[in-house]
Amino acid sequence: MSKPKVAFFDFTGCEGCQLNKLNFENELLDLLELVDIVEFREAMDDKAEEYDIAFIEGSISSPSCVERIHDIRRRSKILVALGQCAVSGGINAIKNLHPMDEVQETVYGKDKYLFPSIPAQPVSAIVKVDYEVRGCPMSAPEYLHVFKSLVLGRKPEVIDHSVCVECKLRENECVLDKGMFCLGPITRGGCGAICPTNGQYCIGCRGPVSNINKNGAVEMLKKHGFSVNEALKRMKMFSANELDKKIEWGR
Amino acid sequence: MMGKDLQINVHHVTRVEGHGNIVVDMKSGKLLKAQLDIVEPPRFFEAMLKGRNFIEAAIITSRICGICSLGHQMTSLKATEAALGLEISEQTKRLRKILVNGSTFQSNVLHALFLATPDLLNVGSVFPLVNTHKDVVLAALRLKRLANEIGELVSGRAVHPISCVPGGFTKLPTEKELMDLKEKLLKQGLKDAQYAVDVLASVAGNIPNFIRETEYISVYSDKEYGLYEGDVCSSDVGLLPVEKYLEITNEFVVPHSTSKHAKFNRSSYQVGAMARFNNSHKLLTDNAKKTAEKLGLKAPCHNPYMISVAQMVEVVYCIEDTVAQIDAILSAGIKQENPNQEATRYGRGIATTEVPRGILFHDYTYNRQGMIEAANCVIPTGQNLQNIDDDMKKLVPEIIKESKEDITKKLEMLVRAYDPCISCSVHMLDVEFVE
Ligand code: SF4
Ligand code: SF4
C-alpha cells in the first residue's frame, strides 16, 4: 500500500500551531517515514493535486479564504482542523464582537477600505470538518495521537470533559482555592491542564465543554465568588463564535 | 538587453511564515514595479486589546505570532509594567533574558538551517536533505529541541508561554533543572551549533553577493548584546529613547500590503539579526565573534542574503549567554517570589524588545480600572517591508541578464533571507514570469 498523502494549509492564525507541529524533533523523522508530505508551504516548494489527509490551521477571515477552503475540501479525503483558530475562529473572533467598520478603522484609519475583511469563522462554518484538535496552541500530544490514528486508519478519540478533571489527575493545587479566577470548570480538557500546572489560571483556550450547565461548574465558580457573566466574558477571548452563534455568515 | 519586458508574479511565496506575493513588472527595460505584496488577512489585534485587563494583554498579543510569541509576551509585559509602575526582581529579569535567548535561538535555527539552507544546497525544502545530509538535519533538530526545552522549562510552553506574567513568574524552575539545562547547552548545544556552522561555512560560497547600504535599527545596550532591554539604536543617528518610537517608525499604509510599512532617515530601514549584528557586534561573546569570522561576516555588512549567517552567530551567543544567566541565578540562589502585581499608577507604557526578526514595540494606555484603552504594536516584519521593496528595485536591474528562473529564485531567496513573519505583520509571498 502506498503511503498516505498528507498536506498542511494555513489560513488566518499566528502559525503557533504550525510551529508546534514541528516541535516533535525526536519523533519527526519517524513520522515522515509513515506519510508522504505533498504540500506544506512554510517548509517546502512543492504543490499537489489530491490529499488523503489535509490539516487546516487558522480561521477563515477573508473572501479569498472561503474559495481556497472549498477547493481544498474538494481535493481531500479527510480534513482535520488544527488549533482553536481553525476549530472555532479562536482569538481572531474577538473582533467579531465589535462592528467590523470600527475594527478596521482602529488599525488602518482612513485607509480601511483598501483591505476587505469578514468576521473570523471556523473552518466548519464553510466546509465539512472530519476531526479537530483543539487548543491555542493546539496540544502537541493530542495532535500526535490524531495524526497517528488517521495514518493507521483508526478513529481518534474525542475528548469532552473539563480541564478540572485533568487538573485533579495531576494533583495540582486548585487555582480557585488560591484566590485566582479559572475557566477550567467549563473548558474542554485534552491539554493535561497545562496552565494550572504552571501556576496560571485556565484561560479557556480549548473552548467550552458541551455540557457546561450539567457538571456543577457554574456552582463551583459561584462558590468562589465569580459570576457566570464574568466567566462568559473571559471565555470570549477564544470562543466568541461558540458562545455567540448569531453570526451565521457563510453557511 | 535594453528594452526587456519582464513580469514576475510569485503567488504565496514558500518557506516563509505567512502569505505574500512577489510582483515584478518591467516594460521596455524600465522597472515599473518590484515589490512584495502582503496578502495576509488583517487580524486587528489593536482592536482586540480594547477593554482587556492587564493580565490578558500579554495572553492576547502572544497570539499575534506563534514564532515570536515569547518576544510579544516580553514586550507586552514590559509595556504593562511601565504603564502600571510594576517593578520586577533581578531574578525575573534574568529568567526573561534566558527566555529571550531561547526563542531567538529556536527561531534562528529554524530559519537559517531549515528554511534558508535548502536554497544554498539547491533543493526545494529540508525534506530531501534528510537523505543526503542526515547528520546536519539531526544536529539541527537537536538544536531546535534544546531551544524549545529552554522555553518549556522556564515558561511552561515554548509556543505561547504560560508562567511569565506581569511582575514575575507563576512558577519557577528548580536549581537542579537549571543545572541540567546548562549541562546540555554546554555539552550538546555548543557542539551541534559548531557543527552546523561548519556546514554553513562550506556552502557559504553559494550566498548571492548583493550590496545595498541602508539604515540599521535595533535595541542597544552598552552592557550586553541588545536583546531584552536597551535604547533604540539607529546606525544613522545613534541612540534614541523608546518613547520616541512613533518618530522612528513613521508607519504608513501602502495599497499592496495589508501590513503597514515604515521609514526613518532614509526611504527605508532594516531590522533583525543583521541590524543587531551591525549595531552590537562588539558585545558578542568571543566564541560568537569567532563564528562570524569563520562564516565571513564582518560589520558593517550590507548584504541582506547574509542575514541567516548573522542568525547562526547569534545562536552561539544565545547559548553562551544563557549559561552565563543560569550561573548568575544559581550563585544568588533561587528565591521563591510571587509576581508583583500591585499597580502604583495607571497610564501609558511603551516598551521594546528584540524578537528574532527585529525590534518590536508595544504601547498601551490603561484606564483607572486597569483596562486597556488604547494599544499599538509595531512589528519587525512591517518595518522591513519597505527595505525589501528597495532591495528588489536595486537587485532586479543588476541581475536582469540572468534567466527568468534565476531571477525568480534570487528574489525568493531575498524575501526569505529577511525571515519575514507575515502573521506578525499580518502574513506573505508569490512569483510568476510572463515575457
Ligand atoms: S490556535 Fe492559537 S496557536 Fe494556533 S494558530 Fe491560532 S492563535 Fe496561533
Ligand atoms: S489549561 Fe485551559 S487555557 Fe491552558 S491549555 Fe488547557 S484549556 Fe487551554
XYZ file of C-alpha atoms and ligand atoms in Angstrom:
702
model
C 0.000 0.000 0.000
C 1.322 3.447 -0.815
C 1.847 5.971 1.948
C -0.997 8.400 2.655
C -0.596 11.802 1.042
C -0.651 14.472 3.709
C -0.879 18.222 3.235
C -0.865 21.232 5.559
C -2.625 24.517 4.912
C -2.760 27.653 6.913
C -5.309 30.410 6.970
C -5.552 33.273 9.445
C -3.679 32.498 12.615
C -0.367 33.003 14.276
C 1.282 29.822 12.977
C 1.875 28.772 16.551
C 0.071 25.539 15.763
C 2.211 25.155 12.693
C 5.279 25.524 14.820
C 4.016 23.163 17.492
C 3.698 20.561 14.791
C 7.427 20.790 14.152
C 8.214 20.633 17.830
C 8.461 16.853 17.972
C 12.073 16.950 16.995
C 12.556 13.427 18.337
C 9.638 11.816 16.520
C 9.631 13.979 13.400
C 11.776 11.785 11.197
C 9.834 8.641 12.157
C 6.562 10.373 11.346
C 7.937 11.343 7.970
C 8.530 7.657 7.207
C 4.825 6.927 7.564
C 3.474 9.516 5.176
C 4.145 11.447 2.035
C 4.055 15.169 2.730
C 2.833 16.655 -0.511
C 2.169 20.243 0.420
C 3.488 22.393 3.230
C 4.096 25.944 2.115
C 6.101 27.066 5.125
C 8.608 24.287 4.700
C 8.671 23.306 1.038
C 8.095 24.460 -2.545
C 6.034 21.520 -3.935
C 2.300 21.557 -4.585
C -0.034 18.587 -5.191
C -3.498 17.801 -6.616
C -5.080 15.441 -4.094
C -4.679 14.608 -0.452
C -5.609 11.685 1.771
C -5.408 13.876 4.841
C -5.461 17.670 4.852
C -4.627 19.532 8.051
C -6.012 23.046 8.249
C -4.831 25.762 10.583
C -6.223 29.212 11.092
C -9.650 30.717 10.705
C -11.458 31.871 7.599
C -11.450 35.635 7.576
C -11.320 36.996 4.042
C -13.368 36.315 0.898
C -10.406 34.613 -0.808
C -10.006 32.215 2.140
C -13.551 30.961 1.506
C -12.736 29.998 -2.058
C -9.490 28.363 -1.063
C -11.018 26.176 1.661
C -13.765 24.927 -0.684
C -11.078 23.969 -3.165
C -9.019 22.117 -0.562
C -12.086 20.262 0.729
C -12.910 19.056 -2.796
C -9.474 17.530 -3.116
C -9.192 15.967 0.360
C -10.471 12.630 1.668
C -10.108 13.550 5.343
C -9.988 17.119 6.593
C -8.746 17.968 10.086
C -8.993 21.367 11.776
C -5.873 22.071 13.840
C -5.931 24.550 16.684
C -8.569 26.836 18.076
C -8.417 29.344 15.205
C -9.499 26.610 12.800
C -11.866 24.875 15.225
C -13.803 27.900 16.493
C -12.300 31.050 14.977
C -10.192 31.302 18.117
C -8.724 34.564 19.216
C -9.399 36.125 15.812
C -13.087 36.010 16.595
C -12.745 38.645 19.313
C -13.025 41.144 16.512
C -16.466 39.729 15.637
C -17.722 41.200 18.903
C -17.091 44.728 17.612
C -18.621 46.279 14.500
C -16.332 45.440 11.558
C -16.101 49.032 10.471
C -14.844 50.223 13.818
C -12.275 47.439 13.980
C -10.852 48.309 10.566
C -10.723 51.963 11.408
C -8.786 51.362 14.637
C -5.975 49.747 12.664
C -5.950 51.415 9.241
C -7.661 54.733 9.860
C -8.990 56.344 6.691
C -7.325 53.636 4.563
C -9.635 50.962 5.924
C -11.382 50.468 2.569
C -8.237 49.038 0.979
C -8.493 45.668 2.692
C -11.775 43.754 2.703
C -12.321 41.660 5.796
C -15.135 39.424 7.016
C -15.892 38.059 10.503
C -13.414 35.342 11.540
C -15.070 31.949 11.040
C -14.188 28.392 11.980
C -13.398 26.082 9.066
C -16.552 24.112 9.895
C -18.686 27.168 9.106
C -17.678 26.818 5.465
C -16.956 23.143 4.779
C -17.323 19.762 6.488
C -14.611 19.060 9.062
C -13.925 15.412 9.904
C -11.766 15.777 13.014
C -10.483 18.565 15.197
C -7.585 19.198 17.532
C -8.395 21.989 19.951
C -6.217 24.431 21.849
C -4.322 27.651 21.399
C -1.803 26.441 20.626
C -3.175 23.001 19.787
C -1.909 20.416 22.224
C 1.068 18.666 20.732
C 0.463 15.174 22.201
C -3.165 15.266 21.084
C -2.081 16.186 17.572
C 0.354 13.286 17.567
C -2.461 10.954 18.636
C -4.808 12.161 15.880
C -2.065 12.080 13.275
C -1.018 8.527 14.106
C -4.598 7.244 14.362
C -5.561 8.640 10.974
C -2.415 7.382 9.283
C -3.104 3.919 10.682
C -6.741 4.146 9.567
C -8.230 4.382 13.078
C -10.689 6.826 14.599
C -9.059 9.268 17.003
C -10.632 9.635 20.430
C -12.672 12.808 21.081
C -12.333 14.480 24.471
C -15.296 16.180 26.129
C -14.576 16.503 29.839
C -13.483 19.641 31.690
C -9.934 20.800 32.348
C -10.665 20.285 36.056
C -10.711 16.536 35.540
C -7.173 16.602 34.206
C -6.008 19.133 36.779
C -7.130 16.775 39.569
C -5.314 13.884 37.909
C -2.124 15.927 38.024
C -2.734 16.613 41.719
C -2.394 20.382 41.272
C -3.493 22.801 43.939
C -6.739 24.279 42.530
C -6.055 27.845 41.411
C -9.562 28.875 42.515
C -8.504 27.907 46.030
C -5.516 30.215 45.625
C -7.974 33.044 45.019
C -7.376 33.228 41.286
C -10.033 33.108 38.624
C -10.127 29.975 36.435
C -12.050 28.781 33.409
C -11.051 25.154 33.989
C -14.520 24.082 35.206
C -16.219 24.983 31.921
C -13.355 24.416 29.480
C -12.829 21.279 27.476
C -9.761 19.273 28.525
C -7.198 17.448 26.453
C -4.267 19.680 27.328
C -3.360 17.953 30.589
C -4.350 21.155 32.436
C -1.024 22.622 31.436
C -1.825 26.167 32.611
C -2.840 25.403 36.219
C 0.124 23.024 36.302
C 2.304 26.065 35.624
C 0.637 28.198 38.283
C -1.525 30.095 35.814
C -5.328 30.055 35.529
C -7.007 28.297 32.591
C -7.886 30.927 30.010
C -10.326 28.638 28.231
C -8.313 28.235 25.080
C -9.959 24.940 24.100
C -13.492 26.263 24.180
C -16.428 25.222 26.351
C -17.324 21.631 27.215
C -20.570 20.625 25.540
C -22.473 20.296 28.842
C -21.485 23.434 30.736
C -24.647 23.514 32.810
C -24.781 19.905 33.849
C -21.445 19.479 35.569
C -21.827 21.777 38.522
C -19.241 24.138 37.089
C -21.422 27.170 37.469
C -21.966 26.363 41.147
C -18.267 25.936 41.620
C -17.434 29.313 40.093
C -20.158 30.999 42.143
C -18.838 29.409 45.304
C -15.530 31.171 44.671
C -17.205 34.493 44.014
C -17.172 34.579 40.226
C -20.335 35.220 38.256
C -21.366 33.358 35.150
C -21.191 36.644 33.254
C -17.604 37.215 34.256
C -16.783 33.689 33.121
C -18.542 34.162 29.799
C -16.760 37.448 29.202
C -13.375 35.858 29.754
C -14.354 32.820 27.747
C -14.961 35.046 24.761
C -11.228 35.506 24.336
C -11.087 32.214 22.463
C -14.723 31.294 21.976
C -16.521 34.378 20.731
C -18.150 32.331 17.963
C -19.119 29.331 20.052
C -20.711 31.491 22.700
C -22.311 33.810 20.226
C -23.879 31.742 17.495
C -25.541 34.764 15.982
C -23.007 35.107 13.228
C -24.192 32.822 10.501
C -22.025 34.206 7.721
C -21.056 31.739 5.023
C -23.361 28.891 5.966
C 19.239 43.594 -23.194
C 17.757 47.068 -23.476
C 14.050 47.137 -23.769
C 13.436 43.911 -21.915
C 9.917 43.090 -20.772
C 9.689 41.079 -17.626
C 6.812 40.140 -15.397
C 7.174 38.044 -12.305
C 4.337 37.113 -10.036
C 5.114 34.550 -7.358
C 1.836 33.740 -5.632
C 2.238 32.782 -1.944
C 5.996 32.564 -1.523
C 7.010 29.280 0.086
C 9.203 28.695 3.110
C 8.230 31.932 4.741
C 5.860 32.447 7.606
C 2.601 33.874 6.260
C 1.236 34.811 2.832
C 2.897 37.158 0.378
C 3.442 37.565 -3.358
C 6.468 38.848 -5.253
C 5.499 41.103 -8.131
C 7.939 42.425 -10.731
C 6.877 44.376 -13.792
C 9.395 45.635 -16.330
C 8.414 47.177 -19.667
C 10.968 48.063 -22.379
C 13.756 47.899 -19.833
C 12.008 50.230 -17.430
C 11.255 48.852 -13.986
C 7.669 49.778 -13.199
C 7.210 47.582 -10.174
C 9.325 45.378 -7.884
C 7.592 44.723 -4.621
C 6.381 42.283 -2.090
C 2.600 42.212 -1.829
C 1.326 41.252 1.576
C -1.948 39.392 1.199
C -2.367 38.006 4.676
C -5.815 38.813 6.015
C -5.517 41.519 8.662
C -6.194 40.378 12.223
C -6.832 43.635 14.087
C -5.008 42.975 17.324
C -5.070 46.587 18.417
C -8.843 46.442 18.320
C -8.927 43.136 20.213
C -6.993 44.614 23.120
C -9.516 47.326 23.901
C -11.217 46.746 27.231
C -8.976 43.830 28.265
C -7.299 43.724 31.669
C -3.560 43.887 32.353
C -3.138 40.124 32.684
C -4.941 39.389 29.431
C -2.853 41.804 27.334
C 0.179 39.519 27.063
C -2.009 36.447 26.549
C -3.660 38.083 23.553
C -0.585 39.683 21.983
C 1.326 36.440 22.261
C -1.139 35.133 19.641
C -0.026 37.729 17.106
C 2.714 35.319 16.174
C 3.469 31.796 17.332
C 7.104 32.033 16.336
C 7.702 35.298 18.158
C 5.129 34.578 20.863
C 7.722 34.836 23.591
C 9.002 38.169 22.276
C 5.500 39.576 22.065
C 4.830 38.464 25.630
C 8.040 40.035 26.889
C 7.391 43.345 25.168
C 3.780 43.285 26.300
C 4.732 42.554 29.914
C 7.308 45.338 29.892
C 4.813 47.825 28.438
C 2.207 46.837 31.034
C 4.755 47.089 33.832
C 5.792 50.545 32.623
C 2.153 51.650 32.454
C 1.248 50.333 35.911
C 4.558 51.107 37.623
C 5.363 47.475 38.472
C 8.958 46.713 39.499
C 10.447 43.316 38.718
C 13.225 41.460 40.526
C 16.723 40.747 39.257
C 15.815 37.056 39.149
C 12.770 37.726 36.972
C 14.898 39.792 34.621
C 17.496 37.063 34.252
C 14.869 34.377 33.667
C 13.326 36.580 30.997
C 16.704 37.030 29.358
C 17.047 33.266 29.256
C 13.654 33.059 27.573
C 14.553 35.708 25.003
C 17.794 33.851 24.258
C 15.882 30.592 23.913
C 13.349 31.968 21.484
C 15.957 33.784 19.389
C 17.982 30.603 19.317
C 14.977 28.474 18.308
C 13.749 30.820 15.608
C 17.215 31.427 14.164
C 17.920 27.707 13.908
C 14.572 27.112 12.251
C 15.149 29.867 9.738
C 18.855 29.562 8.986
C 19.009 25.759 8.884
C 15.543 24.578 7.843
C 14.201 27.348 5.629
C 17.200 29.180 4.105
C 19.888 26.491 3.787
C 17.919 24.358 1.274
C 18.437 27.208 -1.239
C 22.196 27.034 -0.774
C 22.073 23.289 -1.426
C 19.713 23.772 -4.362
C 16.727 21.837 -3.069
C 13.128 22.945 -2.528
C 12.834 22.001 1.139
C 14.619 20.457 4.061
C 12.970 17.051 3.475
C 15.345 15.778 0.740
C 18.246 16.704 2.993
C 17.087 14.007 5.400
C 18.560 11.529 2.909
C 21.540 13.491 1.609
C 22.640 15.409 4.724
C 21.183 13.427 7.581
C 23.803 14.425 10.161
C 23.133 18.133 9.722
C 19.396 17.635 9.849
C 19.738 15.647 13.059
C 22.017 18.269 14.609
C 19.585 20.998 13.591
C 16.670 19.052 15.091
C 18.570 18.563 18.347
C 19.323 22.287 18.464
C 15.680 23.117 17.920
C 14.627 20.695 20.649
C 17.131 22.202 23.058
C 15.943 25.729 22.297
C 12.366 24.608 22.933
C 13.389 22.955 26.186
C 14.604 26.332 27.425
C 11.136 27.783 26.817
C 9.339 24.770 28.252
C 11.429 24.741 31.413
C 11.278 28.451 32.215
C 7.844 29.424 30.882
C 5.834 26.183 30.757
C 5.456 26.051 26.980
C 7.644 27.073 24.044
C 4.743 28.367 21.930
C 2.578 30.840 23.872
C 4.432 30.732 27.177
C 2.307 30.255 30.296
C 4.081 31.199 33.502
C 5.512 34.626 32.640
C 3.027 37.242 33.799
C 3.153 40.948 34.656
C 5.502 41.371 37.603
C 7.198 37.966 37.505
C 6.552 34.228 37.146
C 3.752 31.974 38.395
C 6.134 29.025 38.542
C 9.905 28.851 38.830
C 12.330 26.222 37.599
C 14.350 24.337 40.229
C 18.102 24.695 40.650
C 18.543 21.121 39.530
C 16.572 21.776 36.339
C 18.663 24.836 35.543
C 21.860 22.909 36.207
C 20.785 20.128 33.844
C 19.905 22.662 31.193
C 23.318 24.283 31.493
C 24.989 20.892 31.099
C 23.067 20.223 27.922
C 23.778 23.654 26.479
C 27.491 23.294 27.050
C 27.859 19.656 26.083
C 25.431 19.150 23.259
C 24.235 22.624 22.267
C 27.551 24.254 21.536
C 28.824 21.153 19.777
C 25.829 20.902 17.454
C 25.924 24.645 16.802
C 29.597 24.475 15.841
C 28.867 21.583 13.530
C 26.023 23.462 11.844
C 28.291 26.489 11.495
C 30.943 24.355 9.764
C 28.377 23.034 7.310
C 27.052 26.517 6.648
C 30.628 27.744 6.123
C 31.129 25.050 3.490
C 28.180 26.280 1.394
C 28.551 29.991 2.169
C 30.116 30.422 -1.275
C 26.617 29.969 -2.743
C 25.241 33.003 -0.925
C 24.500 35.668 -3.567
C 26.607 38.776 -3.415
C 24.357 41.808 -3.359
C 25.148 45.034 -1.577
C 22.828 47.861 -0.615
C 23.658 50.088 2.290
C 20.695 51.024 4.440
C 19.857 52.250 7.931
C 20.005 49.579 10.665
C 17.768 49.861 13.706
C 17.942 47.643 16.792
C 17.826 47.602 20.576
C 21.186 48.633 22.009
C 22.655 48.373 25.484
C 26.251 49.080 26.390
C 26.197 46.263 28.944
C 25.300 43.338 26.709
C 24.296 42.357 23.166
C 20.953 44.143 22.873
C 18.025 41.735 23.026
C 15.847 42.050 26.143
C 16.359 45.707 27.012
C 18.084 48.909 25.996
C 17.637 52.053 23.949
C 16.774 52.187 20.286
C 19.865 52.454 18.089
C 19.930 53.739 14.525
C 23.120 53.288 12.528
C 22.420 56.721 11.021
C 21.667 58.873 14.071
C 22.658 56.903 17.182
C 20.661 56.247 20.349
C 17.062 57.276 20.951
C 14.710 56.581 23.876
C 11.954 54.047 23.236
C 9.323 56.720 23.922
C 10.233 58.203 20.533
C 9.216 55.058 18.665
C 6.496 56.740 16.639
C 9.003 59.220 15.240
C 11.306 56.334 14.386
C 8.842 54.008 12.726
C 6.631 56.525 10.874
C 4.252 53.800 9.755
C 2.355 54.327 6.535
C -0.235 52.362 4.588
C 0.541 51.176 1.042
C -2.120 49.634 -1.200
C -0.111 46.452 -1.952
C 0.217 45.316 1.635
C -2.175 44.572 4.495
C 0.833 45.308 6.719
C 1.932 48.887 7.198
C 5.386 49.996 6.021
C 7.932 52.111 7.935
C 10.805 54.541 7.327
C 13.082 56.820 9.343
C 16.133 58.676 7.983
C 16.117 57.123 4.503
C 13.429 55.698 2.255
C 13.593 52.504 4.339
C 15.486 50.777 7.152
C 16.387 47.254 8.163
C 15.730 45.421 11.438
C 16.603 41.879 12.556
C 19.701 39.766 13.058
C 21.844 41.815 10.668
C 20.801 45.130 12.205
C 21.614 43.744 15.649
C 24.920 42.375 14.457
C 25.908 45.611 12.746
C 24.987 47.729 15.767
C 26.083 45.456 18.621
C 28.719 43.051 17.265
C 31.332 44.313 19.736
C 29.212 42.952 22.597
C 29.112 39.364 21.312
C 30.926 36.618 23.209
C 34.390 35.668 21.904
C 33.089 32.416 20.547
C 30.318 34.159 18.654
C 32.834 36.652 17.243
C 34.969 33.752 16.032
C 31.925 32.176 14.447
C 31.279 35.361 12.495
C 34.857 35.364 11.287
C 34.667 31.755 10.205
C 31.493 32.485 8.225
C 32.994 35.552 6.564
C 30.670 38.007 8.293
C 32.139 41.431 9.104
C 30.352 44.525 10.438
C 29.007 46.563 8.828
C 27.625 44.036 6.365
C 25.263 45.379 3.699
C 24.335 42.084 2.042
C 20.815 41.015 3.127
C 21.481 37.444 1.926
C 23.919 37.203 4.852
C 21.134 37.568 7.436
C 20.979 33.800 8.033
C 24.701 33.857 8.725
C 24.195 36.554 11.360
C 21.452 34.357 12.824
C 23.846 31.445 13.320
C 26.310 33.779 15.032
C 23.515 34.752 17.398
C 22.739 31.095 18.090
C 26.220 30.692 19.530
C 25.812 33.904 21.540
C 22.408 32.895 22.917
C 23.674 29.526 24.109
C 26.609 31.130 25.891
C 24.632 33.971 27.411
C 22.006 31.536 28.698
C 24.749 29.659 30.504
C 26.008 32.949 31.980
C 22.488 33.886 33.175
C 21.980 30.440 34.719
C 25.285 30.810 36.575
C 24.246 34.196 37.948
C 20.841 32.878 39.085
C 22.353 29.826 40.727
C 25.062 31.735 42.533
C 22.417 34.034 44.045
C 20.179 31.017 44.813
C 16.591 30.759 43.532
C 14.177 32.899 45.529
C 10.555 31.770 45.744
C 8.762 35.014 44.938
C 5.280 35.885 43.736
C 4.673 38.186 40.775
C 4.429 41.831 41.820
C 1.015 42.921 40.555
C 0.274 45.883 42.852
C -0.192 48.750 40.408
C 1.262 52.063 41.603
C -0.268 54.084 38.781
C -2.376 53.747 35.629
C -1.329 55.359 32.386
C 0.698 54.821 29.280
C 3.567 52.351 28.933
C 5.861 51.878 25.944
C 8.380 49.060 25.637
C 10.732 47.487 23.146
C 12.460 44.117 22.858
C 14.320 42.390 20.071
C 12.361 39.458 18.741
C 14.106 37.129 16.281
C 13.017 39.200 13.254
C 13.894 42.557 14.723
C 12.852 45.340 17.013
C 9.317 45.229 18.394
C 7.336 47.990 20.102
C 4.212 47.724 22.249
C 2.417 50.785 23.555
C -0.594 50.552 25.906
C -2.717 53.057 27.730
C -4.610 51.770 30.787
C -7.572 53.435 32.453
C -8.088 53.605 36.216
C -9.885 50.261 36.225
C -6.769 48.602 34.820
C -8.344 48.060 31.405
C -6.668 48.851 28.107
C -7.991 51.970 26.427
C -5.593 52.217 23.518
C -2.942 49.899 22.139
C -0.404 49.956 19.348
C 2.093 47.314 18.236
C 4.819 47.968 15.664
C 6.110 44.688 14.338
C 9.536 43.905 12.824
C 8.392 42.454 9.519
C 6.335 45.552 8.843
C 9.428 47.664 9.424
C 11.428 45.561 6.951
C 8.891 45.589 4.109
C 9.916 48.894 2.572
C 13.560 47.821 2.817
C 12.743 44.598 0.953
C 10.993 46.580 -1.793
C 14.021 48.890 -2.075
C 16.364 45.877 -2.267
C 14.296 44.396 -5.097
C 14.367 47.635 -7.036
C 18.160 47.656 -6.922
C 18.564 43.904 -7.405
C 16.351 43.327 -10.452
C 18.289 45.645 -12.833
C 21.583 44.155 -11.580
C 20.619 40.583 -12.435
C 18.340 41.288 -15.400
C 20.622 39.371 -17.785
C 20.076 36.126 -15.891
C 17.310 33.667 -16.780
C 13.813 34.272 -15.524
C 14.161 31.250 -13.272
C 17.325 32.535 -11.687
C 15.876 35.988 -11.141
C 12.816 34.487 -9.510
C 14.918 32.261 -7.309
C 17.093 35.156 -6.174
C 14.041 37.264 -5.390
C 12.521 34.454 -3.364
C 15.785 33.936 -1.544
C 15.934 37.651 -0.808
C 12.489 37.710 0.731
C 13.239 34.523 2.637
C 16.514 35.989 3.929
C 14.526 38.535 5.908
C 12.696 35.661 7.519
C 9.508 37.647 7.163
C 6.883 36.764 9.630
C 3.757 37.742 7.918
C 1.281 36.609 10.532
C 3.075 39.082 12.672
C 2.869 41.908 10.258
C -0.412 40.496 9.197
C 1.182 37.254 6.648
C 3.125 36.648 2.879
C 4.747 35.573 -0.820
C 4.007 34.532 -4.619
C 6.295 34.900 -8.191
C 5.250 34.338 -11.869
C 7.071 35.330 -15.158
C 5.456 36.437 -18.402
C 7.759 37.756 -21.097
S -4.971 28.440 17.632
Fe -3.610 29.845 18.735
S -1.600 28.960 18.385
Fe -2.940 28.098 16.837
S -2.781 29.457 15.064
Fe -4.493 30.171 16.285
S -3.625 31.783 17.593
Fe -1.936 30.554 16.840
S -5.436 24.806 30.826
Fe -7.046 25.927 29.754
S -6.032 27.617 28.767
Fe -4.439 26.160 29.339
S -4.154 24.862 27.557
Fe -5.678 23.865 28.818
S -7.656 24.597 28.065
Fe -6.081 25.975 27.281
